[in-house]
Short mmCIF file of C-alpha atoms and ligand atoms in Angstrom, two decimals:
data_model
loop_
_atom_site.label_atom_id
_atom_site.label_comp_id
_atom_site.label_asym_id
_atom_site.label_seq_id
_atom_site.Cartn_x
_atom_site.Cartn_y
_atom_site.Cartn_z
CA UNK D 1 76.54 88.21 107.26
CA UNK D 2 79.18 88.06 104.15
CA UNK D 3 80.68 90.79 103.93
CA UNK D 4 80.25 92.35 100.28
CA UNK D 5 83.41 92.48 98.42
CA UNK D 6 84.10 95.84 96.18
CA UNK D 7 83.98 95.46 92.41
CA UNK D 8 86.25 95.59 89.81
CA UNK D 9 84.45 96.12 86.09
CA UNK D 10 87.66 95.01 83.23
CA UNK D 11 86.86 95.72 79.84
CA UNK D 12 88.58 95.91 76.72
CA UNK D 13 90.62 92.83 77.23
CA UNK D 14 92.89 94.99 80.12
CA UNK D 15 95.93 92.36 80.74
CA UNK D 16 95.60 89.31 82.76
CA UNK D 17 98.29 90.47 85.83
CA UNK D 18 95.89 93.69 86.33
CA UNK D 19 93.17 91.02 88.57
CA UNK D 20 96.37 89.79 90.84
CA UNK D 21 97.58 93.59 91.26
CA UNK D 22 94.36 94.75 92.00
CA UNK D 23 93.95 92.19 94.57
CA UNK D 24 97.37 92.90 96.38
CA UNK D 25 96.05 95.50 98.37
CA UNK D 26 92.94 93.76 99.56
CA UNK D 27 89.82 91.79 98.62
CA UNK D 28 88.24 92.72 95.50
CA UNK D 29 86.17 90.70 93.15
CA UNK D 30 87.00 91.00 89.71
CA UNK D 31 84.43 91.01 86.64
CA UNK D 32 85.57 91.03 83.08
CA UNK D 33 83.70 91.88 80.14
CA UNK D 34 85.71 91.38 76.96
CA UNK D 35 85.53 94.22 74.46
CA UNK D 36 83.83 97.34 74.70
CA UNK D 37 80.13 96.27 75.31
CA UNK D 38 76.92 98.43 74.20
CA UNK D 39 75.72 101.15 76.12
CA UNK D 40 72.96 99.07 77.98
CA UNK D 41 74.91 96.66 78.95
CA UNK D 42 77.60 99.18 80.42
CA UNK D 43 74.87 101.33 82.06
CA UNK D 44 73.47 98.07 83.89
CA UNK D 45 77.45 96.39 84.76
CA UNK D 46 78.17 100.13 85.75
CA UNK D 47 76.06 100.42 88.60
CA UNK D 48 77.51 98.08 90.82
CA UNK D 49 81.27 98.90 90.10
CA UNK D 50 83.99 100.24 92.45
CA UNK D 51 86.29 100.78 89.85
CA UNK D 52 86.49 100.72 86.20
CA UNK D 53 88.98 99.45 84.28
CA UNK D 54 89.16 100.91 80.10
CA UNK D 55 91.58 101.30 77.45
CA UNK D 56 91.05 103.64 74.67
CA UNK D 57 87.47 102.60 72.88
CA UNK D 58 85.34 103.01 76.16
CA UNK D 59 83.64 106.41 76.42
CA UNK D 60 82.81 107.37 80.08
CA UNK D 61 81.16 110.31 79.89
CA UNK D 62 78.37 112.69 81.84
CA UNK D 63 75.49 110.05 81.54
CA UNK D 64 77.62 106.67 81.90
CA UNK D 65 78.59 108.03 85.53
CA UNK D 66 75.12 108.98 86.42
CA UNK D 67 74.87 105.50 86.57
CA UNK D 68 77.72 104.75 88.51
CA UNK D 69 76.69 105.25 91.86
CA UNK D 70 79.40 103.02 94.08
CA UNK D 71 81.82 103.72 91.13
CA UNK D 72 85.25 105.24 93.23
CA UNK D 73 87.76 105.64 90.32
CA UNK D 74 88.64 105.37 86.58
CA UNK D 75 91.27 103.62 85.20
CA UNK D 76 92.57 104.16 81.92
CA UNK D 77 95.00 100.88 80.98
CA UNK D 78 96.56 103.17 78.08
CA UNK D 79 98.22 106.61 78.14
CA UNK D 80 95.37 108.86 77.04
CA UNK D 81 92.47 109.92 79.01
CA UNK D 82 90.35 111.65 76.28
CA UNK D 83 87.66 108.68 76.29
CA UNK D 84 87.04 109.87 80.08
CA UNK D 85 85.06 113.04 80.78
CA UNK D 86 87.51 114.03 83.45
CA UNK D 87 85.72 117.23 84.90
CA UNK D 88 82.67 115.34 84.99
CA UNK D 89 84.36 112.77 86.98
CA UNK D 90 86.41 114.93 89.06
CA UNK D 91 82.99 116.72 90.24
CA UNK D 92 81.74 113.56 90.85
CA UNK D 93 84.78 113.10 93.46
CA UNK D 94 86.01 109.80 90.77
CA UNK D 95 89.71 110.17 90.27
CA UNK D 96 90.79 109.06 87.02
CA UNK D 97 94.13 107.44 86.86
CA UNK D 98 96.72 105.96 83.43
CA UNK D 99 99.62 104.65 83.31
CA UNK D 100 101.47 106.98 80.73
CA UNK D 101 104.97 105.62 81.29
CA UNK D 102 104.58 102.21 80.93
CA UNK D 103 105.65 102.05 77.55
CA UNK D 104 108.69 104.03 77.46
CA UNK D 105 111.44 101.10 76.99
CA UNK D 106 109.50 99.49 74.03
CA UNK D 107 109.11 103.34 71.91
CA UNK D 108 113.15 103.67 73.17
CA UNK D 109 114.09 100.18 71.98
CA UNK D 110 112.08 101.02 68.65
CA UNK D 111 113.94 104.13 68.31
CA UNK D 112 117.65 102.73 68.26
CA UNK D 113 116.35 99.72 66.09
CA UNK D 114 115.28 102.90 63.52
CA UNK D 115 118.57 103.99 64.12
CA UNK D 116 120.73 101.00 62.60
CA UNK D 117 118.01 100.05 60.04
CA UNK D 118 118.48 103.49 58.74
CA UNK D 119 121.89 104.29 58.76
CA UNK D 120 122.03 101.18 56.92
CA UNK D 121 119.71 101.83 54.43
CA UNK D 122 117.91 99.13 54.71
CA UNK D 123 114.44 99.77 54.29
CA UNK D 124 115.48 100.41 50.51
CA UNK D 125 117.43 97.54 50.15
CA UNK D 126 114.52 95.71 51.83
CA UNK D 127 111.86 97.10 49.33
CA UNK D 128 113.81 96.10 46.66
CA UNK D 129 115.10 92.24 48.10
CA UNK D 130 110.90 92.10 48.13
CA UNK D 131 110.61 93.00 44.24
CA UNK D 132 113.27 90.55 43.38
CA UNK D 133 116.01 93.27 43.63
CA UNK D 134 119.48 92.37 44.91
CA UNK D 135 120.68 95.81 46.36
CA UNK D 136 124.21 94.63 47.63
CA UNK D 137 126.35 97.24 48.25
CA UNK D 138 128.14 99.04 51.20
CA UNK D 139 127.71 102.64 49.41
CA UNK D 140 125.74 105.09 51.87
CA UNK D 141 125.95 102.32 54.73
CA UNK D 142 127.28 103.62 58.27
CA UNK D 143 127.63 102.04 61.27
CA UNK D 144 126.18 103.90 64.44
CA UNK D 145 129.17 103.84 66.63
CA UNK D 146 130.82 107.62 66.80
CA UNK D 147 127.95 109.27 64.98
CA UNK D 148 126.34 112.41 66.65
CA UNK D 149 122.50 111.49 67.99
CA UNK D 150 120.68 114.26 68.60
CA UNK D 151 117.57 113.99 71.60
CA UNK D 152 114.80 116.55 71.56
CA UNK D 153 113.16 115.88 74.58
CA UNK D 154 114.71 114.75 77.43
CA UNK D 155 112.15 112.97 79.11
CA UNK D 156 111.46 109.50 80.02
CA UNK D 157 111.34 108.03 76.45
CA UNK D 158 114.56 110.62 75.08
CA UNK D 159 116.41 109.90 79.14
CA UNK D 160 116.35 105.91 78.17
CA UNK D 161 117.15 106.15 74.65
CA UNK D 162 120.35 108.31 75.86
CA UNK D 163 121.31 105.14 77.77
CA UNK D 164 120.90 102.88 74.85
CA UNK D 165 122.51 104.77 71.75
CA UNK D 166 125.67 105.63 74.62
CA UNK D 167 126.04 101.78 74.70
CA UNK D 168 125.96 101.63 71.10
CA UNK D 169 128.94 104.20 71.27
CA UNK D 170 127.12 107.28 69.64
CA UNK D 171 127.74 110.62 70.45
CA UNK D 172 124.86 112.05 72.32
CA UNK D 173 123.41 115.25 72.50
CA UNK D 174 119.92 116.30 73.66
CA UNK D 175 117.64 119.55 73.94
CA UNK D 176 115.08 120.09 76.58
CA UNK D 177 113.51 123.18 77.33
CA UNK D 178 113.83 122.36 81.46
CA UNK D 179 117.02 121.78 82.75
CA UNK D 180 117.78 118.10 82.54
CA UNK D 181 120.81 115.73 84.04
CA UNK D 182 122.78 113.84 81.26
CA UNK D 183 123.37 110.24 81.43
CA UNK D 184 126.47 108.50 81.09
CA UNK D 185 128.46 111.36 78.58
CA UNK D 186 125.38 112.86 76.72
CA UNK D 187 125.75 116.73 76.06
CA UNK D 188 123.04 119.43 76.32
CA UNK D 189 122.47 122.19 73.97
CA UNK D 190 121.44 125.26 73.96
CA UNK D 191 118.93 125.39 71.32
CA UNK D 192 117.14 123.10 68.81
CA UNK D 193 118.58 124.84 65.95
CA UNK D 194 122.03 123.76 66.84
CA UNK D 195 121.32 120.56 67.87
CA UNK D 196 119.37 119.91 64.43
CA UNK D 197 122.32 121.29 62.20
CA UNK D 198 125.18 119.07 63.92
CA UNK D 199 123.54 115.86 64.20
CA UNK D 200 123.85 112.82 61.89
CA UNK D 201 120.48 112.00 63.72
CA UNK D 202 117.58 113.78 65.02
CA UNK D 203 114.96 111.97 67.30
CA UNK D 204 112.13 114.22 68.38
CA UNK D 205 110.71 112.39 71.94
CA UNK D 206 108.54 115.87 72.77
CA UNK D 207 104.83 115.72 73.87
CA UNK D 208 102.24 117.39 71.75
CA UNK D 209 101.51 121.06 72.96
CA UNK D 210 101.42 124.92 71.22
CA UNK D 211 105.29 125.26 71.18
CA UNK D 212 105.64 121.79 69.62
CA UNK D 213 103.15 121.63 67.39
CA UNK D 214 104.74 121.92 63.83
CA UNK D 215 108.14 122.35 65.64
CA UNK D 216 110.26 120.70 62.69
CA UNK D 217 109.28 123.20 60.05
CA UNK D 218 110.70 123.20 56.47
CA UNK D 219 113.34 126.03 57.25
CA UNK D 220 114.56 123.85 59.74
CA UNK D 221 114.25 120.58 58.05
CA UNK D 222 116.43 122.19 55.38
CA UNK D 223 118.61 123.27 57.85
CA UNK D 224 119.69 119.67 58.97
CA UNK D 225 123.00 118.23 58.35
CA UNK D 226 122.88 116.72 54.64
CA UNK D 227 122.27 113.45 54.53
CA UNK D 228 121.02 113.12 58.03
CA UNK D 229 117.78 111.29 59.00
CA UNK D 230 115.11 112.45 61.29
CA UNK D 231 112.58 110.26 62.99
CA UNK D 232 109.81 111.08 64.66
CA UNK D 233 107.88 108.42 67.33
CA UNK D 234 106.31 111.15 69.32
CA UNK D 235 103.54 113.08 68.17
CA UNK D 236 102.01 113.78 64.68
CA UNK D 237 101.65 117.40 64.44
CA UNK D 238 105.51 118.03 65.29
CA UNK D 239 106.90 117.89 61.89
CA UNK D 240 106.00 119.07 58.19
CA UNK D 241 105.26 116.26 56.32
CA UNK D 242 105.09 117.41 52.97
CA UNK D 243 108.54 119.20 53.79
CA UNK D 244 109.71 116.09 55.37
CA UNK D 245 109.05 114.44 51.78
CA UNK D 246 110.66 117.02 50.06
CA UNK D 247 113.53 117.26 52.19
CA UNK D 248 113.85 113.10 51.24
CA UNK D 249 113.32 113.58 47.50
CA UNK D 250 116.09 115.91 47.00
CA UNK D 251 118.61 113.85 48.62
CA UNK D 252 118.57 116.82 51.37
CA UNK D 253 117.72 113.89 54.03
CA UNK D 254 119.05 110.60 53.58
CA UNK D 255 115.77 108.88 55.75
CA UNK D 256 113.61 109.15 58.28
CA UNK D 257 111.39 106.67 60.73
CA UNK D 258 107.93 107.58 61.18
CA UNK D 259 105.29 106.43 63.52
CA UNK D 260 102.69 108.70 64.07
CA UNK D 261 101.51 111.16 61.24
CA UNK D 262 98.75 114.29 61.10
CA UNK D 263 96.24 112.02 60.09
CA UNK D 264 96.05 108.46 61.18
CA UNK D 265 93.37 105.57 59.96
CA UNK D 266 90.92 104.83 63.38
CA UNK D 267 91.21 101.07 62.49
CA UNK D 268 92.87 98.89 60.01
CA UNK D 269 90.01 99.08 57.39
CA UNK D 270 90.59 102.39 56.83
CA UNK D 271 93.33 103.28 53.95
CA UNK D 272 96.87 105.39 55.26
CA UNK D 273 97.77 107.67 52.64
CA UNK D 274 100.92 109.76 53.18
CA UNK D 275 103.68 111.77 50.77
CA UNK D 276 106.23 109.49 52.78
CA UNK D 277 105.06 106.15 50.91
CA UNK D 278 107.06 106.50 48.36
CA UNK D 279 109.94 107.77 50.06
CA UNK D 280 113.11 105.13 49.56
CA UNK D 281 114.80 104.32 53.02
CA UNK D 282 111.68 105.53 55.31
CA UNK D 283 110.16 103.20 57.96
CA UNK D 284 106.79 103.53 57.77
CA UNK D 285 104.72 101.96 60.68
CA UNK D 286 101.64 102.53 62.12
CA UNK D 287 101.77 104.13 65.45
CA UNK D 288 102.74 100.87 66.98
CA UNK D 289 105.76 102.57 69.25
CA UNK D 290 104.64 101.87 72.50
CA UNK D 291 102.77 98.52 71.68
CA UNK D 292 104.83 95.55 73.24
CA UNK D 293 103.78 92.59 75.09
CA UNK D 294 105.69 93.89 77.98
CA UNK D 295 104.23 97.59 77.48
CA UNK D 296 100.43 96.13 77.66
CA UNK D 297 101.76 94.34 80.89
CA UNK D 298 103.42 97.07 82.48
CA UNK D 299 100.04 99.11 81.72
CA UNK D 300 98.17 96.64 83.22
CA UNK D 301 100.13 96.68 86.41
CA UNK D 302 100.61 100.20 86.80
CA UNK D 303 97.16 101.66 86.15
CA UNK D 304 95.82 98.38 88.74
CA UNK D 305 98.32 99.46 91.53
CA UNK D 306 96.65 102.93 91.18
CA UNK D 307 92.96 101.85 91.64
CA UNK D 308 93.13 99.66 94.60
CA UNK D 309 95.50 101.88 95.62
CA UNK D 310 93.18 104.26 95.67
CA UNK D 311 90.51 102.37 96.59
CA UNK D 312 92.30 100.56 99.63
CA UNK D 313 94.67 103.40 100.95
CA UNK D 314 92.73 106.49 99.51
CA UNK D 315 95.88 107.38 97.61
CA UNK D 316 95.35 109.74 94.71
CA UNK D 317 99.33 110.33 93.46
CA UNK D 318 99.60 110.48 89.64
CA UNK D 319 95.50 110.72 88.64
CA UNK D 320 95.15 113.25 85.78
CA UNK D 321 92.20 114.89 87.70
CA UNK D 322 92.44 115.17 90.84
CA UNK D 323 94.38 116.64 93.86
CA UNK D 324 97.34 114.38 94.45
CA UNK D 325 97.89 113.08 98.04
CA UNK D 326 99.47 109.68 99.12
CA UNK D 327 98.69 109.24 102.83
CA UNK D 328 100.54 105.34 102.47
CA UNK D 329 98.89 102.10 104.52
CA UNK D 330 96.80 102.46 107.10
CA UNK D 331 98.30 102.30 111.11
CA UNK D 332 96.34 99.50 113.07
CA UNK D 333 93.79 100.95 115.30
CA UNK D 334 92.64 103.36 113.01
CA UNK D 335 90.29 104.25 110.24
CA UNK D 336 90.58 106.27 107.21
CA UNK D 337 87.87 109.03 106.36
CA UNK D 338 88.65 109.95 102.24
CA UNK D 339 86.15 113.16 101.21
CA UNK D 340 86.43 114.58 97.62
CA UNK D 341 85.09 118.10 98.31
CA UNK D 342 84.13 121.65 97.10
CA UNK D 343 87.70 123.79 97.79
CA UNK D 344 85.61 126.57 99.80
CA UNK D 345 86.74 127.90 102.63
CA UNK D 346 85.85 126.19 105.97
CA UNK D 347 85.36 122.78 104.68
CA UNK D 348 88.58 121.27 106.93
CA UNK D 349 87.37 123.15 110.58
CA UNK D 350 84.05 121.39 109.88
CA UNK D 351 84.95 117.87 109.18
CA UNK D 352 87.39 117.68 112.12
CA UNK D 353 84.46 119.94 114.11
CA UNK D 354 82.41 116.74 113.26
CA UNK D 355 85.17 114.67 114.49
CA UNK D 356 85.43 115.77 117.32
CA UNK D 357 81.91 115.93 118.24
CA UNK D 358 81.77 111.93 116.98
CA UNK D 359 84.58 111.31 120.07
CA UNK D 360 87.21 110.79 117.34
CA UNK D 361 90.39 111.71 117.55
CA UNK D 362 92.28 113.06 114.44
CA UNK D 363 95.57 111.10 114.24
CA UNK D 364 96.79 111.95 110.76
CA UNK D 365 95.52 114.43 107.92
CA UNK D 366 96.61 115.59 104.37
CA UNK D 367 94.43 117.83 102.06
CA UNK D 368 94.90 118.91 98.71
CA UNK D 369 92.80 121.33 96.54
CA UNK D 370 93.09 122.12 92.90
CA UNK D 371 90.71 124.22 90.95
CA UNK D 372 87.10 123.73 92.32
CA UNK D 373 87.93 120.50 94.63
CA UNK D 374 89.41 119.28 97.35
CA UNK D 375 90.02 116.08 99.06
CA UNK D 376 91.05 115.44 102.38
CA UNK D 377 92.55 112.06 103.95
CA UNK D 378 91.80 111.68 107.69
CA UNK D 379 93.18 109.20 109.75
CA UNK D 380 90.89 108.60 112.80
CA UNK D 381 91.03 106.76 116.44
CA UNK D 382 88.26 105.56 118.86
CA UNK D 383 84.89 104.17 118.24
CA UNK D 384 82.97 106.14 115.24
CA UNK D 385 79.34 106.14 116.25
CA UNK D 386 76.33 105.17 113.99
CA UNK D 387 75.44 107.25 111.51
CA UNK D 388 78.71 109.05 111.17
CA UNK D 389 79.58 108.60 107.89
CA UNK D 390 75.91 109.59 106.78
CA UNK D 391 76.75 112.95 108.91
CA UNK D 392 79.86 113.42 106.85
CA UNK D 393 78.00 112.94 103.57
CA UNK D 394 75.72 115.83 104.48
CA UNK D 395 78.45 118.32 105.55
CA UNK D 396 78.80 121.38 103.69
CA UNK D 397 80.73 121.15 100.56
CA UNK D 398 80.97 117.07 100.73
CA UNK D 399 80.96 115.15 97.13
CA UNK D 400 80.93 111.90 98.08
CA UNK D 401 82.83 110.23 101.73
CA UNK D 402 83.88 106.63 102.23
CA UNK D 403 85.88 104.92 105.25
CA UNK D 404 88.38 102.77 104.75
CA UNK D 405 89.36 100.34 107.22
CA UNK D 406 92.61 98.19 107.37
P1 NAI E 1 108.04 112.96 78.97
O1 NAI E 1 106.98 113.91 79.43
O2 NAI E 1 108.67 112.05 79.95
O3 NAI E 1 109.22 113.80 78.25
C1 NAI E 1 108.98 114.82 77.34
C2 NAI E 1 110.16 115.80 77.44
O4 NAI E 1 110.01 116.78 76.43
C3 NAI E 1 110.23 116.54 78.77
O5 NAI E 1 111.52 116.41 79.32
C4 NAI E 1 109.90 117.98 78.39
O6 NAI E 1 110.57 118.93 79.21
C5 NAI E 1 110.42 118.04 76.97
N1 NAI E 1 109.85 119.11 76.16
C6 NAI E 1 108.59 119.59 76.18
N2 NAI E 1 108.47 120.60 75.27
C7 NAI E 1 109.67 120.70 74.66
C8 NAI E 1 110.17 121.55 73.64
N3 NAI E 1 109.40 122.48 73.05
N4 NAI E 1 111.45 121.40 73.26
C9 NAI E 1 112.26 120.47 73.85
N5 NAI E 1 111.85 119.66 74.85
C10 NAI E 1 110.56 119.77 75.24
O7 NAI E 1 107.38 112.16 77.76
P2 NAI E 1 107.80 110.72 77.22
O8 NAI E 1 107.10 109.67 77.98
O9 NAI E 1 109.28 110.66 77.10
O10 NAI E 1 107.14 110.75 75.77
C11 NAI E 1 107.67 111.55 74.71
C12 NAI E 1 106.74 111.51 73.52
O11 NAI E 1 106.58 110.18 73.05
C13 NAI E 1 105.33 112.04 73.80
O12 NAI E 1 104.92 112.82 72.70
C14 NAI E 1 104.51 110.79 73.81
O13 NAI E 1 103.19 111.08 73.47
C15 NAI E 1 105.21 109.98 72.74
N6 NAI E 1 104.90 108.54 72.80
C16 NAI E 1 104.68 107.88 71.62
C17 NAI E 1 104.37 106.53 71.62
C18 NAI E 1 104.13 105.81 70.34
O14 NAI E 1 103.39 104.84 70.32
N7 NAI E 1 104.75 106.20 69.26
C19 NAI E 1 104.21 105.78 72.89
C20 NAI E 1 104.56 106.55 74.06
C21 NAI E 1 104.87 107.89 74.01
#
C-alpha cells in the first residue's frame, strides 16, 4: 500500500523556494491555494493538513483548528504572529513558528539609503525637480563620511546597520539597554539622552514594548543636536509625531525618514494622513522596510526549514509558543516519540514507564515545559508493538503524540 505523504497547505502566495525547503527534510506533498480563501473553503483544505503555511491576512483561530485534526504546526511566512491564536494552538500541542529576522538586511540597507538622501536634502530638492523647480545648490548638503550616527537598539537590524554606516566612514555610536559587542569601531553609551544630543543622526531600531512606546518624546526631540535628523523604521508608537513635525517646522530638525506611523491605512484604498506630509526633506514611505524580493525569499526559507523541521525531526527551536527543544536528525535504528503535554508532575516517569513496558529502550530524551505545557522528544530502540502509539495518546496529561521515523 502507498504510503500517504504528509501535507503541506500554502496560502497567501508564500514564496516559491518554501515547496523545495520544505521538501529537504523528507517527503511532503505540497498544496497551494493562492490568496487567503473563504472560511469554507479553509475549514474543508484544513482538515487534511500537516502544516500550514500563512502570511499576515489568514486568521487561525479557536474554530479554524477544531478543524485541523492532522494539522502539526503553524507557520507564519512574515514576522508577526497576531493572525494565529497562539494559546489556542499551543493547547492544541501545534507549535507556531515565523521567521522574524529574515528581513533585517533590506530595513538596514533602507536605513543608510535614508541616511545619504537626507543629509543631502534631497527629498526637497526632489519635491521641487517634480513641480518644475530647479533646487541646485550645495547649501545644507553633507556628506556622511565623519558624521556621528547614533543606533538605538542594538539588535539585529541596528548590529548590521553598524557594519554598513562604519563602511561609509561614520562615526558610530549605539544604545542598548543589554550589554551589546560593538562592531568594527562603534561606541556604546550610557544613556539615550546622550546619545540623542551628540548625534548628527538618530536611528531608532527598538521593538515595540511599555518602555519604548512613545520613547522619543518632545523634550527629547528638542533636545537633539540642531539640525540633526531622526528616522524611525521600527515601530510606530516610539516617537511623537506631532512633536516630530514641530521639531521639523522650526528648523529644530533638519529631516527625518519615516516608515511606520501611529496609524497606518490596512490597504492601499485607504487615505494616509499625517502632520509629516508637508514636512520639506522627510521620506515618507509606507511601512515597506522589510519588503524586498530577497526578504520575501529569505521568509520563505526560514519559516519552511522550521515546519518540516519540525515535522521531520520534532524540532521546536525558535516557535513563539512553545517549549523550545532541538533534538537534531534522527540515529538509524531508532524512532522518535514527540508528545506536546500538560507540565504536571509525573508525566516523564510515565511515558518512559510505558516504554519500558512496550520492550523499548530509551536511547535519547529532551523535555521542555513552559507555562501549562510540556513536550518531550524520545528517541527509542527495539520493536514498538501494536497499539503503542494509541497507548501513548491515552496517557495522562498527553495532547496529541506522533512517531517519527527516519
Ligand atoms: P532585535 O530584537 O534584534 O533588536 C532590538 C534591540 O533593541 C535589542 O538589542 C534590544 O535589547 C534593544 N532594546 C529593547 N528595548 C530597548 C530600549 N528601551 N532602549 C534601547 N534598546 C532597546 O530586533 P530587530 O530585528 O533589530 O528589529 C528592530 C525593530 O525593527 C523592531 O521594532 C522591528 O519590529 C522593526 N522592523 C521594522 C520593519 C519595517 O518594515 N519597517 C521590518 C523589520 C523589523
Amino acid at each position: 500500500m502507498a504510503k500517504i505523504l504528509p501535507r503541506a497547505l500554502l496560502l497567501e502566495n508564500v514564496h516559491a523556494d518554501a515547496d523545495a525547503a520544505l521538501q529537504a527534510f523528507g517527503p511532503i506533498e505540497v498544496k497551494r491555494l493562492s490568496g487567503s480563501p473563504d472560511r469554507a473553503l479553509l475549514d474543508e483544505e484544513i482538515a487534511s493538513a500537516s502544516v500550514l503555511g500563512i502570511r499576515s491576512r489568514t486568521q487561525v483561530d479557536a474554530p479554524l483548528l477544531a478543524h485541523a485534526g492532522a494539522l502539526q504546526a503553524v507557520g507564519c511566512f512574515c514576522i508577526g504572529t497576531n493572525q494565529v491564536d497562539l494559546e489556542a494552538a499551543a493547547a492544541k500541542g501545534i507549535p507556531v513558528f515565523n521567521a522574524p529576522f529574515a528581513n533585517t538586511r533590506s530595513v538596514a540597507e533602507l536605513t543608510m539609503a535614508s541616511i545619504v538622501m537626507l543629509m543631502r536634502r534631497i527629498p526637497e530638492k526632489m519635491f521641487a525637480i517634480h513641480q518644475g523647480g530647479w533646487l541646485k545648490t550645495a547649501d545644507g548638503s553633507n556628506e556622511v563620511r565623519k558624521k556621528k550616527l547614533g543606533i538605538v537598539g542594538y539588535g539585529n537590524i541596528g548590529a548590521q546597520l553598524s557594519v554598513l554606516a562604519s563602511a561609509f566612514g561614520m562615526h558610530v555610536h549605539y544604545f542598548d539597554i543589554e550589554p551589546k559587542l560593538a562592531h568594527g569601531n562603534a561606541r556604546a553609551m550610557d544613556s539615550l539622552d546622550r546619545l540623542i544630543a551628540e548625534c548628527d543622526v538618530v536611528t531608532l531600531h527598538v521593538p515595540a514594548t511599555s518602555r519604548t512606546a512613545n520613547m522619543m518624546t518632545r523634550e527629547r526631540i528638542f533636545s537633539m543636536k540642531p539640525g540633526s535628523y531622526l528616522i524611525n523604521q521600527a515601530r510606530g508608537n516610539l516617537v511623537d509625531i506631532d512633536a516630530l513635525s514641530d521639531a521639523l517646522k522650526s528648523g529644530h530638525l533638519a529631516g527625518a525618514a519615516v516608515d511606520v506611523f501611529p496609524v497606518e491605512p490596512k490597504s492601499k484604498d485607504e487615505a494616509f494622513e499625517s502632520p509629516l506630509q508637508d514636512c520639506p526633506n522627510v521620506i515618507l514611505t509606507p511601512h515597506i522596510g522589510g519588503s524586498t524580493a530577497e526578504a520575501q525569499q529569505a521568509i520563505g526559507l526560514d519559516a519552511a526549514t522550521k515546519l518540516a523541521k519540525y515535522l521531520f525531526e520534532g524540532a521546536t527551536s525558535f516557535a513563539v509558543n512553545f517549549p523550545h527543544v532541538e533534538p537534531g536528525p534522527i540515529e538509524s535504528g531508532r524512532v522518535r516519540l514527540v508528545v506536546p503535554h500538560e507540565n504536571r508532575p509525573g508525566f516523564l516517569r510515565r511515558l518512559n514507564d510505558l516504554a519500558e513496558r512496550a520492550g523499548a529502550n530509551v536511547a535519547a530524551q529532551m523535555l521542555r515545559t513552559e507555562g501549562d505545557l510540556g513536550y518531550a522528544v524520545t528517541d527509542l530502540e527495539g520493536n514498538l508493538p501494536n497499539g503503542f502509539i494509541e497507548d501513548v495518546r491515552t496517557l495522562d496529561g498527553t495532547i496529541r503524540a506522533r512517531l517519527i521515523t527516519a
